[in-house]
CSV table of C-alpha atoms and ligand atoms in Angstrom, one decimal:
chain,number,residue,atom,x,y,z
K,572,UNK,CA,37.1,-48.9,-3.8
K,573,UNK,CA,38.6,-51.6,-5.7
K,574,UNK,CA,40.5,-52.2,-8.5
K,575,UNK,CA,39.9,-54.6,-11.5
K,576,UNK,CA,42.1,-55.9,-13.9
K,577,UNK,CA,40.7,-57.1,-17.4
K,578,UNK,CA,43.3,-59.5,-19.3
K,579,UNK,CA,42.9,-61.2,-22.6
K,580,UNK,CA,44.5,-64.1,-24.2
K,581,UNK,CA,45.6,-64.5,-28.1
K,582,UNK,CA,46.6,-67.1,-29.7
K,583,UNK,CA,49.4,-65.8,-32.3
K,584,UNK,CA,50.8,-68.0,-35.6
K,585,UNK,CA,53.3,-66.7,-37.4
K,586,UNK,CA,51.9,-67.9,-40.4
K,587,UNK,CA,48.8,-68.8,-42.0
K,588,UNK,CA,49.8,-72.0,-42.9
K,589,UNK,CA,50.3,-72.8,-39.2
K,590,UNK,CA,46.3,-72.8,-39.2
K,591,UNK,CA,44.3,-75.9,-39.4
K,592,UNK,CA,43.9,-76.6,-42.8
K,593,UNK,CA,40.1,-75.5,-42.2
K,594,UNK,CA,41.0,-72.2,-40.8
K,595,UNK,CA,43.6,-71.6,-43.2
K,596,UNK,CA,40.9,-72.5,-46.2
K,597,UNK,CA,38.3,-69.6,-44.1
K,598,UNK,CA,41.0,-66.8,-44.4
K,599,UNK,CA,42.4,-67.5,-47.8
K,600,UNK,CA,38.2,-67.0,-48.5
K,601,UNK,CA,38.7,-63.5,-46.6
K,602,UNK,CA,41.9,-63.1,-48.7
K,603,UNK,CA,40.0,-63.8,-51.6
K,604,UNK,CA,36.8,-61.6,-50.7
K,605,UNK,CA,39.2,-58.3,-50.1
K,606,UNK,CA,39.6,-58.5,-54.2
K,607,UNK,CA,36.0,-57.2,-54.0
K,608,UNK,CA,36.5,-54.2,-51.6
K,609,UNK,CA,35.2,-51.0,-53.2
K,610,UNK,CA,38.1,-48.7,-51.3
K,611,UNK,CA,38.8,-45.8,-53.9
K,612,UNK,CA,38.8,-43.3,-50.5
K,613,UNK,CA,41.3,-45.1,-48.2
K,614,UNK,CA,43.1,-47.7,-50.2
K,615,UNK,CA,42.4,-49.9,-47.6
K,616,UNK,CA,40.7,-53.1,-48.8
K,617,UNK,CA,39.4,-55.0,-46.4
K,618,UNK,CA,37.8,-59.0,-46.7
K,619,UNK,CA,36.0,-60.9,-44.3
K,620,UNK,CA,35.1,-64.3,-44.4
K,621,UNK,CA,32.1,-65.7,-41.9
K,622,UNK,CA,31.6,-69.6,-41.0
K,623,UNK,CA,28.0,-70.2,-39.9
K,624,UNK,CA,27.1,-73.4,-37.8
K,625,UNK,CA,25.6,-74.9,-40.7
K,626,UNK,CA,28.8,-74.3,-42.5
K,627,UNK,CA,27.6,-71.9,-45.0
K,628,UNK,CA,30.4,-69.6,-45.6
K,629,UNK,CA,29.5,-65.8,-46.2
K,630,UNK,CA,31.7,-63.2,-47.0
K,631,UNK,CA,31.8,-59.2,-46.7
K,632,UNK,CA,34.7,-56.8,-48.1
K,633,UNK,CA,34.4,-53.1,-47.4
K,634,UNK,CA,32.5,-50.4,-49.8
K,635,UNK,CA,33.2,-46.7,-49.3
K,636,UNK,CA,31.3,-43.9,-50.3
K,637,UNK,CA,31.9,-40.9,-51.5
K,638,UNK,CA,30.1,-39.5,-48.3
K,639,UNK,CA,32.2,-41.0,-46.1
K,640,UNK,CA,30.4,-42.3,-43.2
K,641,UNK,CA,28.1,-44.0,-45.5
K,642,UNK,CA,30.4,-46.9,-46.3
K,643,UNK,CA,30.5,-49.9,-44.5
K,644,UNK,CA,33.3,-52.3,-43.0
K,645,UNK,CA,34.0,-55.5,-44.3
K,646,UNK,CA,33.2,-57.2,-41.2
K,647,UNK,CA,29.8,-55.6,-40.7
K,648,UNK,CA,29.0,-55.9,-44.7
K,649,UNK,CA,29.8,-59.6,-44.1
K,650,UNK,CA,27.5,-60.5,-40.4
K,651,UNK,CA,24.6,-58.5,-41.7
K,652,UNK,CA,24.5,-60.5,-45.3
K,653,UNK,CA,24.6,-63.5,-42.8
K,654,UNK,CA,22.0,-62.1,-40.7
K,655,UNK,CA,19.9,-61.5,-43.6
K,656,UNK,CA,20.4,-64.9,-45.7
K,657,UNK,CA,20.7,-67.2,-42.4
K,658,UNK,CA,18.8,-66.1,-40.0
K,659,UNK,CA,18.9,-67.3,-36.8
K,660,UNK,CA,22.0,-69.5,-37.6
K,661,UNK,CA,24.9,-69.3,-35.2
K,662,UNK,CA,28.5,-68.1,-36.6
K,663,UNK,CA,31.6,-70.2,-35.2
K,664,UNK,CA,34.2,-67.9,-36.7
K,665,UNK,CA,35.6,-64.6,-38.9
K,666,UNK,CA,38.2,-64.4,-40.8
K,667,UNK,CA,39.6,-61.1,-41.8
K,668,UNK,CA,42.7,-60.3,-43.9
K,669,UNK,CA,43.4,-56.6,-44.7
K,670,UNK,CA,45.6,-54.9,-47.6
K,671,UNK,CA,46.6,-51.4,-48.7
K,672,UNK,CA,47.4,-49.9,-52.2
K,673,UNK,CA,50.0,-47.9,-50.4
K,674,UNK,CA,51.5,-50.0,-48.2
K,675,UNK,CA,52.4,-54.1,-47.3
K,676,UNK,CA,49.7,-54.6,-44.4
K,677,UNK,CA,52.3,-56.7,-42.4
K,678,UNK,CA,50.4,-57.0,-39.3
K,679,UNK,CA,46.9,-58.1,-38.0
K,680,UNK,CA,44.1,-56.4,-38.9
K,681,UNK,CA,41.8,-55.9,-36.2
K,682,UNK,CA,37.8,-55.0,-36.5
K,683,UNK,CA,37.2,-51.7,-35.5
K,684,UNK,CA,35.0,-50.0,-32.5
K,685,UNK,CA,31.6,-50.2,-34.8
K,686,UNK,CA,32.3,-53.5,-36.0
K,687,UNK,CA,33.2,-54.7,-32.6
K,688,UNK,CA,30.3,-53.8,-31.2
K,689,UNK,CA,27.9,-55.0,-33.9
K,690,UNK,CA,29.3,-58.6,-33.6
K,691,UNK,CA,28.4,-58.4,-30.3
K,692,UNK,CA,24.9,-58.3,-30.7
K,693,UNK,CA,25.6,-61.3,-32.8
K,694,UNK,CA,27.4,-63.2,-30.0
K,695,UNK,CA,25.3,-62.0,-27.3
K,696,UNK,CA,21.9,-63.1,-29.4
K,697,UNK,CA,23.2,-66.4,-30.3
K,698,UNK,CA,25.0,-67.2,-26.6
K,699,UNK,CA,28.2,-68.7,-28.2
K,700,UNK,CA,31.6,-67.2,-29.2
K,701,UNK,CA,32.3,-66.1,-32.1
K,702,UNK,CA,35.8,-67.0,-32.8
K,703,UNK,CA,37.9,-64.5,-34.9
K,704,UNK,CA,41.0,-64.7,-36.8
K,705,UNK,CA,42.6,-61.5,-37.7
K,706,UNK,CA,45.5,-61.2,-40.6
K,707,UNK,CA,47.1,-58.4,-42.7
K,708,UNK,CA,48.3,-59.4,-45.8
K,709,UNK,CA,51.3,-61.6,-45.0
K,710,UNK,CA,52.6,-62.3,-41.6
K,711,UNK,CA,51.1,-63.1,-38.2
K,712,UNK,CA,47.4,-64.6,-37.9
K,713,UNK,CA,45.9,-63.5,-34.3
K,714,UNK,CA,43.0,-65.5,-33.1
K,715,UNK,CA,40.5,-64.2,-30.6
K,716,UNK,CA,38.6,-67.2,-28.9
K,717,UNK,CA,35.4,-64.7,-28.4
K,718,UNK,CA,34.4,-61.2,-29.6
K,719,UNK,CA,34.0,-60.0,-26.2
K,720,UNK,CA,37.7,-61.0,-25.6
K,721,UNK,CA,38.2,-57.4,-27.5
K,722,UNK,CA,35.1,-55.7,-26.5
K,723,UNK,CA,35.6,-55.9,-22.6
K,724,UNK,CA,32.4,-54.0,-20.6
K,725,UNK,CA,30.2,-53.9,-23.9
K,726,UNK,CA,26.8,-52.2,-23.8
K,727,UNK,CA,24.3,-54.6,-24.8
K,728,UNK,CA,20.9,-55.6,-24.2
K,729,UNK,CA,21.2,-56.0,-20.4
K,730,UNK,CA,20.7,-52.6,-20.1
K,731,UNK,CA,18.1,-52.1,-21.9
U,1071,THU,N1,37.7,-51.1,-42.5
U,1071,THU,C1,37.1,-52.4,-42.5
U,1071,THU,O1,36.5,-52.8,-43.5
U,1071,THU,N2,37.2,-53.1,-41.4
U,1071,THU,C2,37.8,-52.6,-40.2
U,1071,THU,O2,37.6,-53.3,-39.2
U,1071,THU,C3,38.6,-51.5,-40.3
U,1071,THU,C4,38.4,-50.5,-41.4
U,1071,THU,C5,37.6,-50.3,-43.8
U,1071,THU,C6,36.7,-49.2,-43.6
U,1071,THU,C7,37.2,-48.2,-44.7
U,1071,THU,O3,36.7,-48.6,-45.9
U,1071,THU,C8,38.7,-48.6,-44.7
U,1071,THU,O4,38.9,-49.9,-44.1
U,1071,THU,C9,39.6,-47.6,-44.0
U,1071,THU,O5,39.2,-47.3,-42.8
């Protein structure tokens, strides 16, 4: 028997304007694409913000349905319209910025389990790291060097 211990490391600014002026111009584009969220359910409006290798910029927010499990997350909205209009080009990074109708969003959002493990596939396929930068509405930005930084022991294609 042994024992194995996984550890991650974030980078953490306490602003967004202690970004690069690059990365801060990539998630005021996320801030900008959470306008478009379609979040009548949760109140939760999400914007994502994806920077290809050819530095095309495509961006996601998220859109509920009424049928719940039938909307889709920002992120995912955002990697598949990349997948779709650039295929086979490599991201570099996601933004994502997160607000609420009912409450100031003061901390990171982070990309949930689906989402997680759909820009795996992405980062698996493409055999780079996809960088990810990870706001609420004001406050801290959180940068993940790599996707599998947060997805430790993914299931992907290996196994199948
Ligand atoms: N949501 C996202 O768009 N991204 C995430 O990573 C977390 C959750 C959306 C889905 C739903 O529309 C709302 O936020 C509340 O869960």
């Amino acid at each position: 028997m042994r024992k194995q211990k996984i550890t991650i490391e974030l980078t953490v600014f306490d602003t967004i304007e202690e970004l690069s002026s690059a990365n801060q111009e990539l998630m005021r584009l996320a801030v900008k694409a959470r306008k478009n969220a379609y979040a009548p359910y949760s109140n939760f409006e999400v914007g994502a913000a994806v920077l290809l290798e050819n530095g095309e910029v495509v961006i996601g927010n998220n859109q509920e349905n009424a049928s719940y499990p039938s909307g889709l997350c920002a992120e995912r909205v955002a990697i598949f319209q990349a997948g779709a209009k650039y295929p086979g080009i490599s991201i570099k990074c996601i933004a994502i910025s997160a607000t609420s109708k009912n409450y100031t969003v003061d901390k990171p959002a982070a990309p949930c389990g689906n989402c997680r493990q759909a820009i795996s596939e992405y980062e698996v396929k493409q055999r780079s790291p996809i960088k990810l930068f990870l706001m609420g509405e004001t406050g801290e930005v959180v940068v993940c060097n790599s996707l599998a930084d947060i997805l430790p022991l993914a299931f992907d294609n290996s196994f199948l």
